[in-house]
Amino acid sequence: MRRQYATLALVFLVVFSVVASGCISGGGGEEKPTTIVIGVTDKVTDLDPANAYDFYTWEVLNNVMEGLVKYKPGTLEIEPALAESWEVNEDSTVWTFHLRKDLKFADGTPLTAKDVVRSIERVMTIQGDPSWLVTDFVDKVEAKDDYTVVFYLKQPTAYFLALLTTPPYFPVHPDYAPDQIQSDQTAGGAGPYKITKWVRDEELVLEANPNYYGEKPKTEKIIIKFYRDASTMRLALQNGEIDIAWRTLRPSDIDSLKKDGNFNVIEVPGGFIRYICLNTKNDPTSNVKVRQALAAAVDRPEIAQKVFMGTVEPLYSLVPNGMWSHKDVFKTAYGDGNIEKAKALLSEAGYSESNPLEIQLWYTPTHYGDTEADLAQILKEQWEKTGMIKVTIKSAEWGTYTDYARNGQMQVYLLGWYPDYLDPDDYTTPFLKTGANKWAGTGYSNPTMDDLLSQAQRLSDQNERTKLYEQVQDILAQDVPYIPLIQGKLFVVTQKNVKGVTIGPDMIFRYSTLYKE
């Protein structure tokens, strides 16, 4: 089954390749452990994998916790982690995992199969945003003994190993409450690092976990500093206050730092996408003609150049460019900046220049970097070119913003997506399947869509799955609960002496390979 999953992802791997700075194996191991300081403009939501469902928080969780399996650094190869081996029955519905002996949490508490089961059942009980990654697939999970975990799946799932690499499957320390979300719980799990200090939105300090079963991290202490904006973070980098500037510098900063020559500027290609969410339950975006009109008026090439200085590419589906089954459905249906089509659709919806469509466009100012206000402004201009739309721009910080989204309190709003697992299912089911998309707040539900997605999950033949995902994308372009905008690259900027930056196709930054020369 591992070989089959690698085959499914092969085309994706061609496009989304490994990015590294310096040599990970060779030279770094002999260096004296030091502290590395990473700056981000991102924010941590929940230090609880039962509810965390944003990419940066998942990055932190991947460094302080670990699952039964994991991606080999910098690759799409899934390798043993807390489990040393596994087997699967013929129809991929029963998966048996054998844990390593003498596993421990960071504080020395023994970790057994019962902890794995307790943690999985906790996710099922709490029913947080990412719980669908477990509940849509797992019927039940059992500990046969201290070292054997058995998953009984609801349906054949050829890519179950990829699901196991996501935080909802990570065993958590017994200090986590069994039935409550604990957003600031620092007990962690059994990853290469442990949390020793946590001041929300200010500082997170990680130190090497002395009880980690695997290779010791190359750097003993990682300090993450949270910055208000990209300008402040860039200044901290230039002043030597941080070793790494990570998510997210402005495109103009990247360009300037490349020319500076005093820093390593590392480009990370990947399946990072940006899109507009549209509330399908509340007026006026409950009207499909309104949603289609907004899609028609969007001009992606203009956004890519004016806002992102060419560091991104236009995207015409939720399935990213380069991934098998991708189809440019929005380009075919609407084109770019199609003002006449937008006006015709608005007229059909009952709007005119004297009776314009009035909408609120929301964005969050720091989570996706300082370009977000510019993105909102250019969308406002593109829509108002119709003469039949009036846009009011509003914003909220990330924590409040995600609450508004979950509760369906915004009409039109900007979000981004980083992959949970590398499969078209991850770019469709979380957005379009009834229930699985509650985190997004669009309220979208279509029984035909649900059926197609369920069929695609059960199949292992890639050609058959491709046909289904192409149908899914056709319906997406017709129903328009989301408008895809751009597919992005990420950039890591480091001081010259920092080596071992390893970010693979899953785009998770794993700190344990970092070191200073």
Short mmCIF file of C-alpha atoms in Angstrom, two decimals:
data_model
loop_
_atom_site.label_atom_id
_atom_site.label_comp_id
_atom_site.label_asym_id
_atom_site.label_seq_id
_atom_site.Cartn_x
_atom_site.Cartn_y
_atom_site.Cartn_z
CA MET A 1 0.00 0.00 0.00
CA ARG A 2 2.88 2.37 0.62
CA ARG A 3 4.13 1.85 -2.94
CA GLN A 4 0.63 2.43 -4.34
CA TYR A 5 0.30 5.76 -2.52
CA ALA A 6 3.69 6.88 -3.81
CA THR A 7 2.50 6.05 -7.33
CA LEU A 8 -0.65 8.13 -6.89
CA ALA A 9 1.46 11.10 -5.85
CA LEU A 10 4.14 10.73 -8.52
CA VAL A 11 2.82 13.39 -10.88
CA PHE A 12 2.45 15.80 -7.97
CA LEU A 13 6.03 15.17 -6.90
CA VAL A 14 7.32 16.27 -10.31
CA VAL A 15 5.89 19.73 -9.69
CA PHE A 16 6.20 20.08 -5.94
CA SER A 17 9.79 19.17 -5.22
CA VAL A 18 12.16 19.18 -2.30
CA VAL A 19 13.73 22.45 -1.26
CA ALA A 20 16.74 22.53 1.03
CA SER A 21 19.49 24.87 2.12
CA GLY A 22 22.79 23.28 2.94
CA CYS A 23 23.47 19.59 3.35
CA ILE A 24 21.36 17.87 5.97
CA SER A 25 23.51 14.79 6.29
CA GLY A 26 27.10 15.78 6.49
CA GLY A 27 28.78 18.53 8.45
CA GLY A 28 25.83 19.54 10.61
CA GLY A 29 26.00 16.60 13.00
CA GLU A 30 29.33 17.65 14.45
CA GLU A 31 28.32 21.22 15.22
CA LYS A 32 27.80 22.36 18.77
CA PRO A 33 24.05 22.71 19.44
CA THR A 34 22.87 26.30 19.35
CA THR A 35 19.67 28.27 19.50
CA ILE A 36 17.88 29.19 16.27
CA VAL A 37 15.31 31.99 16.29
CA ILE A 38 12.50 31.90 13.72
CA GLY A 39 10.28 34.90 13.00
CA VAL A 40 6.71 34.58 11.69
CA THR A 41 3.74 36.88 11.14
CA ASP A 42 1.48 33.86 11.54
CA LYS A 43 -0.46 32.97 14.67
CA VAL A 44 -1.07 29.73 16.55
CA THR A 45 -4.77 28.94 17.00
CA ASP A 46 -5.09 25.77 19.11
CA LEU A 47 -2.22 23.76 20.57
CA ASP A 48 -4.78 20.96 20.51
CA PRO A 49 -4.85 18.67 17.46
CA ALA A 50 -8.52 17.93 18.13
CA ASN A 51 -9.39 21.47 16.97
CA ALA A 52 -6.35 22.98 15.22
CA TYR A 53 -7.00 23.29 11.50
CA ASP A 54 -4.67 25.92 10.12
CA PHE A 55 -1.39 25.22 8.47
CA TYR A 56 0.99 27.13 10.71
CA THR A 57 -0.40 25.53 13.88
CA TRP A 58 -0.04 22.15 12.18
CA GLU A 59 3.62 23.01 11.58
CA VAL A 60 4.12 23.56 15.33
CA LEU A 61 2.21 20.36 16.17
CA ASN A 62 4.39 18.38 13.73
CA ASN A 63 7.45 19.47 15.69
CA VAL A 64 6.14 18.69 19.19
CA MET A 65 4.09 15.61 18.31
CA GLU A 66 4.32 12.69 15.93
CA GLY A 67 2.03 10.06 14.45
CA LEU A 68 2.33 6.38 13.67
CA VAL A 69 3.91 7.25 10.31
CA LYS A 70 5.41 10.40 8.79
CA TYR A 71 6.84 11.79 5.58
CA LYS A 72 10.56 11.26 5.20
CA PRO A 73 12.00 14.81 5.34
CA GLY A 74 11.89 16.53 1.98
CA THR A 75 10.04 13.71 0.20
CA LEU A 76 6.64 12.13 -0.44
CA GLU A 77 7.86 8.82 0.98
CA ILE A 78 5.94 7.68 4.05
CA GLU A 79 8.15 6.00 6.63
CA PRO A 80 7.72 4.44 10.09
CA ALA A 81 7.43 6.82 13.04
CA LEU A 82 5.85 5.75 16.35
CA ALA A 83 4.87 2.55 14.56
CA GLU A 84 7.79 0.44 13.37
CA SER A 85 5.70 -1.71 11.00
CA TRP A 86 2.15 -2.31 9.77
CA GLU A 87 0.01 -4.48 7.57
CA VAL A 88 -3.30 -4.00 5.78
CA ASN A 89 -5.99 -6.45 4.70
CA GLU A 90 -6.80 -7.09 1.03
CA ASP A 91 -9.51 -4.42 0.62
CA SER A 92 -7.71 -1.71 2.65
CA THR A 93 -10.34 -1.60 5.42
CA VAL A 94 -8.34 -3.03 8.35
CA TRP A 95 -4.94 -1.53 9.16
CA THR A 96 -2.78 -3.00 11.95
CA PHE A 97 0.16 -1.02 13.37
CA HIS A 98 2.93 -2.29 15.64
CA LEU A 99 4.39 0.37 17.94
CA ARG A 100 8.02 0.72 18.88
CA LYS A 101 8.85 -0.57 22.33
CA ASP A 102 9.43 1.83 25.25
CA LEU A 103 7.94 4.95 23.62
CA LYS A 104 7.58 7.93 25.94
CA PHE A 105 6.00 11.36 25.94
CA ALA A 106 8.36 14.30 26.41
CA ASP A 107 8.06 14.22 30.23
CA GLY A 108 8.89 10.51 30.38
CA THR A 109 5.30 9.21 30.69
CA PRO A 110 5.07 5.84 28.84
CA LEU A 111 3.21 5.92 25.49
CA THR A 112 1.32 2.76 24.56
CA ALA A 113 -1.34 1.68 22.08
CA LYS A 114 -3.97 2.76 24.60
CA ASP A 115 -2.74 6.37 24.29
CA VAL A 116 -3.11 6.19 20.52
CA VAL A 117 -6.68 4.93 20.87
CA ARG A 118 -7.52 7.46 23.61
CA SER A 119 -6.29 10.32 21.43
CA ILE A 120 -8.20 9.17 18.33
CA GLU A 121 -11.41 8.70 20.33
CA ARG A 122 -10.89 12.13 21.88
CA VAL A 123 -10.92 13.70 18.39
CA MET A 124 -14.11 11.79 17.60
CA THR A 125 -15.73 12.98 20.85
CA ILE A 126 -14.76 16.65 20.60
CA GLN A 127 -15.82 16.93 16.93
CA GLY A 128 -13.52 19.89 16.25
CA ASP A 129 -12.81 21.36 12.81
CA PRO A 130 -10.39 18.64 11.58
CA SER A 131 -12.33 15.71 13.08
CA TRP A 132 -13.66 14.70 9.64
CA LEU A 133 -10.16 13.47 8.80
CA VAL A 134 -10.85 10.74 11.37
CA THR A 135 -14.64 10.35 11.48
CA ASP A 136 -15.17 10.20 7.71
CA PHE A 137 -12.85 7.20 7.50
CA VAL A 138 -12.48 5.40 10.85
CA ASP A 139 -15.31 3.23 12.17
CA LYS A 140 -13.43 2.21 15.29
CA VAL A 141 -9.90 1.83 16.61
CA GLU A 142 -8.68 -0.75 19.14
CA ALA A 143 -5.58 -1.47 21.21
CA LYS A 144 -5.02 -5.22 20.97
CA ASP A 145 -2.19 -4.94 23.48
CA ASP A 146 0.31 -2.27 24.57
CA TYR A 147 2.03 -2.31 21.18
CA THR A 148 -0.72 -3.09 18.63
CA VAL A 149 -3.27 -0.61 17.24
CA VAL A 150 -5.96 -1.72 14.76
CA PHE A 151 -8.04 0.70 12.67
CA TYR A 152 -11.31 -0.54 11.18
CA LEU A 153 -12.29 1.77 8.32
CA LYS A 154 -15.77 2.59 7.04
CA GLN A 155 -14.67 2.04 3.45
CA PRO A 156 -11.57 1.01 1.50
CA THR A 157 -9.07 3.88 1.69
CA ALA A 158 -5.89 3.38 -0.30
CA TYR A 159 -4.37 6.64 1.01
CA PHE A 160 -4.99 5.97 4.71
CA LEU A 161 -1.26 6.21 5.49
CA ALA A 162 -1.33 9.81 4.22
CA LEU A 163 -4.22 10.58 6.57
CA LEU A 164 -2.19 9.19 9.47
CA THR A 165 0.45 11.88 8.91
CA THR A 166 -2.04 14.59 9.99
CA PRO A 167 -2.27 15.96 13.58
CA PRO A 168 -5.77 14.58 14.43
CA TYR A 169 -4.09 11.14 14.48
CA PHE A 170 -1.20 12.19 16.75
CA PRO A 171 -1.23 10.70 20.27
CA VAL A 172 -1.41 13.44 22.91
CA HIS A 173 -0.23 13.45 26.51
CA PRO A 174 -2.79 12.25 29.11
CA ASP A 175 -2.91 15.82 30.49
CA TYR A 176 -5.18 16.78 27.58
CA ALA A 177 -8.81 16.75 28.80
CA PRO A 178 -10.73 13.82 27.26
CA ASP A 179 -13.74 15.83 26.09
CA GLN A 180 -12.71 19.50 25.95
CA ILE A 181 -10.61 21.61 23.58
CA GLN A 182 -7.48 22.92 25.31
CA SER A 183 -6.13 25.67 23.09
CA ASP A 184 -3.12 26.50 25.29
CA GLN A 185 -2.20 23.01 26.49
CA THR A 186 1.58 22.62 26.21
CA ALA A 187 1.93 18.95 27.27
CA GLY A 188 2.36 18.02 23.61
CA GLY A 189 3.05 14.53 22.40
CA ALA A 190 6.07 12.48 21.35
CA GLY A 191 7.78 14.64 18.74
CA PRO A 192 11.42 15.74 18.45
CA TYR A 193 10.77 18.90 20.50
CA LYS A 194 8.83 19.85 23.63
CA ILE A 195 7.29 23.20 24.55
CA THR A 196 9.05 24.94 27.44
CA LYS A 197 7.53 28.41 27.10
CA TRP A 198 4.37 29.72 25.45
CA VAL A 199 3.20 33.34 25.43
CA ARG A 200 0.35 33.62 22.94
CA ASP A 201 1.12 35.86 19.95
CA GLU A 202 4.54 36.70 21.41
CA GLU A 203 6.89 33.75 21.83
CA LEU A 204 7.06 29.96 21.66
CA VAL A 205 10.17 28.17 22.96
CA LEU A 206 10.90 24.57 21.97
CA GLU A 207 13.67 22.39 23.38
CA ALA A 208 14.87 18.99 22.21
CA ASN A 209 12.76 16.17 23.67
CA PRO A 210 15.15 13.99 25.72
CA ASN A 211 12.75 11.04 25.39
CA TYR A 212 12.35 11.15 21.62
CA TYR A 213 12.85 7.72 20.06
CA GLY A 214 14.48 9.07 16.88
CA GLU A 215 17.53 11.05 15.91
CA LYS A 216 18.31 13.97 18.19
CA PRO A 217 17.51 17.39 16.66
CA LYS A 218 20.57 19.18 15.31
CA THR A 219 19.68 22.33 17.28
CA GLU A 220 18.81 22.09 20.96
CA LYS A 221 16.50 25.10 21.21
CA ILE A 222 14.15 26.73 18.71
CA ILE A 223 12.60 30.10 19.60
CA ILE A 224 9.66 31.33 17.52
CA LYS A 225 8.87 35.03 17.69
CA PHE A 226 5.53 36.33 16.45
CA TYR A 227 5.60 39.64 14.58
CA ARG A 228 2.80 42.11 13.92
CA ASP A 229 3.72 42.59 10.28
CA ALA A 230 6.25 41.73 7.59
CA SER A 231 8.12 45.04 7.86
CA THR A 232 8.91 44.47 11.55
CA MET A 233 10.01 40.90 10.86
CA ARG A 234 12.24 41.94 7.97
CA LEU A 235 13.90 44.58 10.17
CA ALA A 236 14.50 41.93 12.87
CA LEU A 237 16.19 39.71 10.26
CA GLN A 238 18.40 42.53 9.00
CA ASN A 239 19.33 43.49 12.56
CA GLY A 240 20.32 39.90 13.36
CA GLU A 241 17.56 39.46 15.96
CA ILE A 242 16.22 36.38 14.17
CA ASP A 243 17.97 33.68 12.15
CA ILE A 244 15.06 32.84 9.87
CA ALA A 245 12.18 34.91 8.47
CA TRP A 246 9.35 32.56 7.61
CA ARG A 247 5.67 33.05 6.86
CA THR A 248 5.19 35.67 5.49
CA LEU A 249 7.35 38.40 3.95
CA ARG A 250 5.98 40.71 1.26
CA PRO A 251 6.93 39.97 -2.38
CA SER A 252 8.82 43.29 -2.42
CA ASP A 253 10.81 42.15 0.65
CA ILE A 254 11.73 38.89 -1.07
CA ASP A 255 12.91 40.75 -4.15
CA SER A 256 14.96 43.21 -2.08
CA LEU A 257 16.56 40.52 0.10
CA LYS A 258 17.53 38.50 -2.97
CA LYS A 259 19.36 41.52 -4.35
CA ASP A 260 20.95 42.24 -0.95
CA GLY A 261 23.11 39.10 -1.17
CA ASN A 262 23.60 38.82 2.61
CA PHE A 263 20.88 36.20 3.12
CA ASN A 264 19.83 32.79 1.84
CA VAL A 265 16.49 33.18 0.00
CA ILE A 266 14.94 29.74 -0.48
CA GLU A 267 11.92 29.22 -2.70
CA VAL A 268 9.41 26.53 -1.71
CA PRO A 269 7.08 25.46 -4.53
CA GLY A 270 3.97 23.70 -3.39
CA GLY A 271 0.23 23.16 -3.35
CA PHE A 272 -0.58 26.36 -1.44
CA ILE A 273 -3.78 27.92 -2.83
CA ARG A 274 -5.79 31.08 -2.17
CA TYR A 275 -9.50 31.51 -2.78
CA ILE A 276 -12.63 33.50 -1.95
CA CYS A 277 -15.34 31.93 0.23
CA LEU A 278 -18.98 32.79 -0.48
CA ASN A 279 -21.75 32.26 2.05
CA THR A 280 -24.34 30.12 0.24
CA LYS A 281 -26.95 30.37 3.01
CA ASN A 282 -27.34 34.12 3.54
CA ASP A 283 -28.39 36.86 1.12
CA PRO A 284 -27.17 38.15 -1.23
CA THR A 285 -24.58 35.42 -1.89
CA SER A 286 -27.21 32.70 -1.45
CA ASN A 287 -28.14 33.55 -5.06
CA VAL A 288 -25.99 31.44 -7.40
CA LYS A 289 -26.18 34.16 -10.10
CA VAL A 290 -24.52 36.59 -7.69
CA ARG A 291 -21.74 34.10 -6.95
CA GLN A 292 -21.23 33.44 -10.66
CA ALA A 293 -21.10 37.19 -11.39
CA LEU A 294 -18.41 37.71 -8.75
CA ALA A 295 -16.42 34.83 -10.30
CA ALA A 296 -16.69 36.33 -13.78
CA ALA A 297 -15.38 39.76 -12.73
CA VAL A 298 -12.23 38.44 -11.00
CA ASP A 299 -9.01 39.03 -12.96
CA ARG A 300 -6.37 36.58 -11.69
CA PRO A 301 -3.42 37.66 -13.87
CA GLU A 302 -3.86 41.22 -12.62
CA ILE A 303 -3.87 39.97 -9.01
CA ALA A 304 -0.75 37.84 -9.61
CA GLN A 305 1.20 40.77 -11.03
CA LYS A 306 -0.03 43.79 -9.08
CA VAL A 307 -0.36 42.24 -5.63
CA PHE A 308 2.20 39.41 -5.69
CA MET A 309 4.75 40.69 -8.23
CA GLY A 310 4.62 37.45 -10.20
CA THR A 311 5.52 35.22 -7.25
CA VAL A 312 2.24 33.31 -7.71
CA GLU A 313 0.31 31.90 -10.67
CA PRO A 314 -3.41 32.16 -11.54
CA LEU A 315 -5.53 29.24 -10.36
CA TYR A 316 -8.82 28.18 -11.96
CA SER A 317 -9.83 25.28 -9.69
CA LEU A 318 -9.42 24.19 -6.09
CA VAL A 319 -7.30 21.26 -7.27
CA PRO A 320 -3.85 22.83 -7.82
CA ASN A 321 -1.96 23.10 -11.08
CA GLY A 322 0.24 20.04 -11.62
CA MET A 323 -1.87 17.64 -9.57
CA TRP A 324 -3.56 14.82 -11.47
CA SER A 325 -7.26 15.55 -12.27
CA HIS A 326 -6.73 19.35 -12.25
CA LYS A 327 -9.08 21.11 -14.68
CA ASP A 328 -9.24 24.86 -15.47
CA VAL A 329 -13.00 24.97 -14.89
CA PHE A 330 -13.28 28.64 -13.86
CA LYS A 331 -11.23 29.77 -16.88
CA THR A 332 -13.57 27.86 -19.19
CA ALA A 333 -16.76 29.04 -17.47
CA TYR A 334 -15.89 32.69 -16.74
CA GLY A 335 -12.47 33.73 -18.02
CA ASP A 336 -10.75 36.67 -16.29
CA GLY A 337 -12.18 40.13 -15.76
CA ASN A 338 -15.27 39.22 -17.81
CA ILE A 339 -17.21 42.37 -16.91
CA GLU A 340 -19.93 41.89 -19.55
CA LYS A 341 -20.71 38.38 -18.34
CA ALA A 342 -20.73 39.62 -14.73
CA LYS A 343 -23.19 42.42 -15.61
CA ALA A 344 -25.48 40.01 -17.45
CA LEU A 345 -25.54 37.64 -14.46
CA LEU A 346 -26.17 40.52 -12.04
CA SER A 347 -29.09 41.68 -14.21
CA GLU A 348 -30.55 38.16 -14.07
CA ALA A 349 -30.22 38.34 -10.26
CA GLY A 350 -32.22 41.61 -10.22
CA TYR A 351 -29.43 44.15 -9.82
CA SER A 352 -28.63 47.26 -11.85
CA GLU A 353 -26.58 50.46 -11.65
CA SER A 354 -29.44 52.13 -9.80
CA ASN A 355 -29.96 49.05 -7.59
CA PRO A 356 -26.41 47.74 -7.03
CA LEU A 357 -25.37 44.57 -5.27
CA GLU A 358 -23.91 45.53 -1.87
CA ILE A 359 -21.42 43.12 -0.30
CA GLN A 360 -18.91 43.02 2.53
CA LEU A 361 -15.48 41.61 1.67
CA TRP A 362 -13.50 40.38 4.67
CA TYR A 363 -9.77 39.74 5.05
CA THR A 364 -7.41 39.03 7.94
CA PRO A 365 -4.43 41.43 8.14
CA THR A 366 -1.44 39.31 9.21
CA HIS A 367 -2.07 35.57 8.84
CA TYR A 368 -1.35 35.57 5.09
CA GLY A 369 1.09 38.45 5.18
CA ASP A 370 0.91 42.18 4.52
CA THR A 371 -0.34 41.76 0.94
CA GLU A 372 -3.82 40.84 2.14
CA ALA A 373 -5.13 44.41 2.32
CA ASP A 374 -3.88 44.95 -1.24
CA LEU A 375 -5.62 41.79 -2.39
CA ALA A 376 -8.91 42.92 -0.86
CA GLN A 377 -8.55 46.36 -2.46
CA ILE A 378 -7.91 45.02 -5.96
CA LEU A 379 -10.89 42.65 -5.71
CA LYS A 380 -13.06 45.60 -4.69
CA GLU A 381 -11.85 47.52 -7.76
CA GLN A 382 -12.43 44.56 -10.09
CA TRP A 383 -15.98 44.00 -8.86
CA GLU A 384 -16.88 47.69 -8.84
CA LYS A 385 -15.80 47.95 -12.52
CA THR A 386 -19.21 46.43 -13.30
CA GLY A 387 -20.91 49.61 -12.05
CA MET A 388 -23.41 47.26 -10.39
CA ILE A 389 -21.53 46.24 -7.22
CA LYS A 390 -20.59 48.22 -4.11
CA VAL A 391 -17.98 46.63 -1.86
CA THR A 392 -17.28 47.44 1.79
CA ILE A 393 -13.95 46.03 3.01
CA LYS A 394 -13.75 44.72 6.59
CA SER A 395 -11.05 42.90 8.53
CA ALA A 396 -10.49 40.92 11.72
CA GLU A 397 -7.47 39.28 13.35
CA TRP A 398 -7.02 35.57 12.74
CA GLY A 399 -8.62 34.13 15.90
CA THR A 400 -11.75 36.24 15.52
CA TYR A 401 -11.76 35.69 11.76
CA THR A 402 -11.77 31.90 12.05
CA ASP A 403 -14.64 32.10 14.57
CA TYR A 404 -16.61 34.29 12.15
CA ALA A 405 -15.96 31.78 9.36
CA ARG A 406 -16.96 28.73 11.41
CA ASN A 407 -20.20 30.44 12.41
CA GLY A 408 -21.10 31.66 8.92
CA GLN A 409 -20.97 35.32 9.96
CA MET A 410 -19.24 36.69 6.83
CA GLN A 411 -20.62 37.11 3.29
CA VAL A 412 -17.47 37.09 1.15
CA TYR A 413 -14.05 36.40 2.64
CA LEU A 414 -10.50 35.39 1.79
CA LEU A 415 -8.85 32.16 2.94
CA GLY A 416 -5.92 29.96 1.96
CA TRP A 417 -5.24 26.23 1.99
CA TYR A 418 -2.15 24.14 2.57
CA PRO A 419 -2.48 20.40 2.02
CA ASP A 420 -3.37 17.99 4.82
CA TYR A 421 -2.35 15.08 2.60
CA LEU A 422 -1.28 15.05 -1.04
CA ASP A 423 -4.29 13.85 -2.98
CA PRO A 424 -7.11 15.60 -4.94
CA ASP A 425 -9.46 14.47 -2.17
CA ASP A 426 -7.80 16.96 0.17
CA TYR A 427 -8.60 19.86 -2.17
CA THR A 428 -12.22 18.85 -2.66
CA THR A 429 -13.78 16.94 0.25
CA PRO A 430 -12.87 19.49 2.99
CA PHE A 431 -14.43 22.27 0.89
CA LEU A 432 -17.36 20.62 -0.81
CA LYS A 433 -18.65 17.66 1.21
CA THR A 434 -21.54 18.34 3.56
CA GLY A 435 -20.24 18.45 7.15
CA ALA A 436 -16.55 18.16 6.28
CA ASN A 437 -16.65 21.82 5.20
CA LYS A 438 -18.11 23.28 8.38
CA TRP A 439 -14.76 24.96 9.16
CA ALA A 440 -15.13 27.11 6.03
CA GLY A 441 -18.53 28.51 6.93
CA THR A 442 -19.90 28.63 3.38
CA GLY A 443 -22.82 26.36 4.27
CA TYR A 444 -22.42 24.61 0.92
CA SER A 445 -24.23 21.28 0.49
CA ASN A 446 -25.02 19.34 -2.68
CA PRO A 447 -26.06 15.63 -2.52
CA THR A 448 -24.65 14.94 -6.01
CA MET A 449 -21.31 16.40 -4.95
CA ASP A 450 -21.32 14.35 -1.74
CA ASP A 451 -21.95 11.15 -3.71
CA LEU A 452 -19.16 11.82 -6.22
CA LEU A 453 -16.67 12.56 -3.44
CA SER A 454 -17.60 9.41 -1.55
CA GLN A 455 -17.20 7.31 -4.70
CA ALA A 456 -13.77 8.82 -5.38
CA GLN A 457 -12.60 8.05 -1.83
CA ARG A 458 -13.46 4.37 -2.17
CA LEU A 459 -11.64 3.77 -5.47
CA SER A 460 -7.95 2.99 -5.87
CA ASP A 461 -7.76 3.25 -9.68
CA GLN A 462 -6.36 6.71 -10.49
CA ASN A 463 -8.01 6.92 -13.92
CA GLU A 464 -11.44 6.24 -12.45
CA ARG A 465 -10.85 8.71 -9.63
CA THR A 466 -9.74 11.36 -12.14
CA LYS A 467 -13.07 11.12 -13.98
CA LEU A 468 -14.96 11.69 -10.73
CA TYR A 469 -12.80 14.65 -9.63
CA GLU A 470 -13.27 16.27 -13.04
CA GLN A 471 -17.06 16.06 -12.50
CA VAL A 472 -16.59 17.52 -9.02
CA GLN A 473 -14.71 20.50 -10.46
CA ASP A 474 -17.40 21.07 -13.12
CA ILE A 475 -20.06 21.30 -10.39
CA LEU A 476 -17.79 23.57 -8.32
CA ALA A 477 -17.63 26.04 -11.23
CA GLN A 478 -21.41 25.94 -11.59
CA ASP A 479 -22.30 26.28 -7.88
CA VAL A 480 -19.43 28.67 -6.97
CA PRO A 481 -19.25 28.31 -3.18
CA TYR A 482 -15.57 29.28 -3.63
CA ILE A 483 -13.68 31.27 -6.25
CA PRO A 484 -10.10 30.01 -6.73
CA LEU A 485 -7.59 32.85 -7.14
CA ILE A 486 -3.92 31.94 -7.10
CA GLN A 487 -1.45 29.17 -6.40
CA GLY A 488 1.47 30.37 -4.37
CA LYS A 489 5.07 29.73 -3.55
CA LEU A 490 6.56 30.13 -0.10
CA PHE A 491 9.91 31.71 0.72
CA VAL A 492 12.26 31.11 3.63
CA VAL A 493 14.94 33.76 4.22
CA THR A 494 17.81 32.87 6.54
CA GLN A 495 21.09 34.26 7.80
CA LYS A 496 24.01 32.92 5.77
CA ASN A 497 25.17 30.54 8.52
CA VAL A 498 21.83 28.72 8.84
CA LYS A 499 21.72 25.34 7.08
CA GLY A 500 19.43 22.31 6.93
CA VAL A 501 16.20 24.00 5.82
CA THR A 502 14.06 21.09 4.66
CA ILE A 503 10.53 21.63 3.40
CA GLY A 504 9.09 18.84 1.30
CA PRO A 505 5.98 18.57 -0.87
CA ASP A 506 3.77 18.64 2.26
CA MET A 507 5.25 22.12 2.98
CA ILE A 508 5.72 21.40 6.71
CA PHE A 509 8.85 23.08 8.10
CA ARG A 510 10.54 20.54 10.35
CA TYR A 511 12.94 22.26 12.72
CA SER A 512 14.99 19.22 13.77
CA THR A 513 17.22 19.36 10.66
CA LEU A 514 18.20 23.03 11.19
CA TYR A 515 21.69 23.91 12.33
CA LYS A 516 24.23 26.75 12.22
CA GLU A 517 27.67 26.46 10.69
#
